Amino acid sequence: METIFITPKIISQKCRYALRAIFELASRHTTEAVKISEIASSQAISPRFLENILVELKQAGFVMSKRGNDGGYILNQPAEKLTVGQVIAFMQGAVKYNAVPAYDIDSARNGDYAFSRLWQRLNDSISSIYSNTTFADLVKEETIAAKDYVPNYVI
Amino acid sequence: METIFITPKIISQKCRYALRAIFELASRHTTEAVKISEIASSQAISPRFLENILVELKQAGFVMSKRGNDGGYILNQPAEKLTVGQVIAFMQGAVKYNAVPAYDIDSARNGDYAFSRLWQRLNDSISSIYSNTTFADLVKEETIAAKDYVPNYVI
DNA sequence: AAGTATTCCTATAGGCTTAGTAGGATATTA
DNA sequence: TAATATCCTACTAAGCCTATAGGAATACTT
């Protein structure tokens, strides 16, 4: 089967940063607030850009924030319940996404029905993956991989 | 399951026009060349824009062309063999698509592995749909739908 | 051979989206 | 009140996408 590499295009950089930021919080398993600068350096994101993103994520209810000296961000939902789909839907939706136009028999052109179905199948398939992947899943997958890949250090 | 409508964003307008143009040729089941203007009006595409698209599709080998008075375009491959994936891969690839970056243990950040896997699953899922849908499938689906939806004409 | 119809090729421009930056306000803690 | 860090709004530069345009090449017709 031919592989068509399109995924990075589906998800904007901003959205991927959002996913990474939440992943970072989830992977720390901590109740302490994590600073923007920490997340930014750990995930290689422009701190100033990440700032804006985290504000949005807070407004969406994905994270909580704390200001002041020991301020930072904390997950506002259990990583086991939070799916990548929720975050993607919010981030991409926030910038106005085009919906698949509904099939309208009256103004239909040759092919409208068949293509509408095709796009629908695609959406369903993508949504299925998105909504079945939690951040806990990702953290677990990453942890297992890290364990497998430990190099042979000479101490 | 939450549905995230993203499909139109994955596929550029140009690419969708390309799919529509090929669909139009496939659905005519004819050996005669079809003019750009016919395809354009039938599929509601700017004729001038479609011109460029068809030249690309010709260079890719999907269609043949004939110039002059009875000129136009003809499918160059059987609709049963030609998949939407082939066309999409060419059209999107032609404008330089980003590949999913390979996972590199040396420069890896926390999450690289898990996200790389996620995007890969997504790509596989999408590719599977694309490469299992031929234009013959689409034409057939459209034909069946049209039959079902025939209104009660009074002649 | 001339005329007409059509595809072919290259360039370009306007509009929209995105990524990233900046300044200053607000809140928290000590 | 001083220090630290989040919060909010606005802005800009760059890139991409859609669509258009002019003219060249080719094929058919008469």
Coordinates of C-alpha atoms in Angstrom, one line a residue, chain B residues 31-112:
Chain B
T31 CA -13.5 7.2 -26.0
E32 CA -14.0 10.7 -27.3
A33 CA -12.0 13.6 -26.0
V34 CA -13.8 15.9 -23.6
K35 CA -13.1 19.6 -23.8
I36 CA -11.8 21.6 -20.8
S37 CA -14.9 23.9 -21.1
E38 CA -17.2 20.9 -20.8
I39 CA -15.5 19.5 -17.8
A40 CA -15.3 23.0 -16.3
S41 CA -19.0 23.8 -16.7
S42 CA -20.1 20.3 -15.6
Q43 CA -18.0 20.5 -12.4
A44 CA -18.3 24.2 -11.8
I45 CA -14.5 24.9 -12.1
S46 CA -12.9 28.0 -13.5
P47 CA -11.9 26.9 -17.0
R48 CA -8.6 28.7 -16.9
F49 CA -7.6 27.2 -13.6
L50 CA -8.7 23.7 -14.8
E51 CA -6.5 24.2 -17.8
N52 CA -3.4 24.2 -15.6
I53 CA -4.6 21.3 -13.6
L54 CA -5.2 19.1 -16.6
V55 CA -1.8 19.9 -18.0
E56 CA -0.3 18.5 -14.8
L57 CA -2.6 15.5 -14.8
K58 CA -1.4 14.8 -18.3
Q59 CA 2.3 15.1 -17.4
A60 CA 1.5 12.7 -14.6
G61 CA 0.1 10.2 -17.1
F62 CA -3.4 10.1 -15.7
V63 CA -5.0 11.6 -18.9
M64 CA -4.2 12.0 -22.5
S65 CA -4.9 15.1 -24.6
K66 CA -5.7 16.0 -28.1
R67 CA -5.4 19.4 -29.5
G68 CA -7.3 21.2 -32.2
N69 CA -11.0 21.3 -33.2
D70 CA -12.1 18.0 -31.7
G71 CA -9.5 18.2 -28.9
G72 CA -9.9 17.6 -25.3
Y73 CA -9.0 15.1 -22.7
I74 CA -9.3 11.3 -22.3
L75 CA -8.5 9.0 -19.4
N76 CA -5.2 7.3 -19.9
Q77 CA -5.8 4.5 -17.4
P78 CA -8.7 2.3 -16.7
A79 CA -10.9 3.8 -14.0
E80 CA -10.8 0.4 -12.3
K81 CA -7.1 0.7 -11.7
L82 CA -6.8 4.4 -11.0
T83 CA -7.2 5.3 -7.3
V84 CA -7.8 8.6 -5.7
G85 CA -4.6 8.0 -3.7
Q86 CA -2.5 8.1 -6.9
V87 CA -4.0 11.4 -7.9
I88 CA -3.8 13.0 -4.4
A89 CA -0.2 11.8 -4.0
F90 CA 0.8 13.4 -7.2
M91 CA -1.1 16.7 -6.7
Q92 CA -0.1 17.2 -3.1
G93 CA 3.4 16.0 -3.8
A94 CA 3.8 18.3 -6.6
V95 CA 3.5 21.2 -4.2
K96 CA 6.1 19.7 -1.8
Y97 CA 4.5 18.0 1.1
N98 CA 6.2 17.6 4.4
A99 CA 6.9 14.1 5.3
V100 CA 6.5 12.7 8.8
P101 CA 10.0 13.1 10.2
A102 CA 11.6 9.8 11.0
Y103 CA 12.1 9.1 14.6
D104 CA 15.7 9.8 15.6
I105 CA 16.8 8.5 19.0
D106 CA 19.8 10.8 19.2
S107 CA 18.0 14.1 18.9
A108 CA 14.7 12.9 20.3
R109 CA 12.7 15.0 22.7
N110 CA 10.2 13.8 25.2
G111 CA 7.2 12.7 23.1
D112 CA 8.8 12.4 19.7

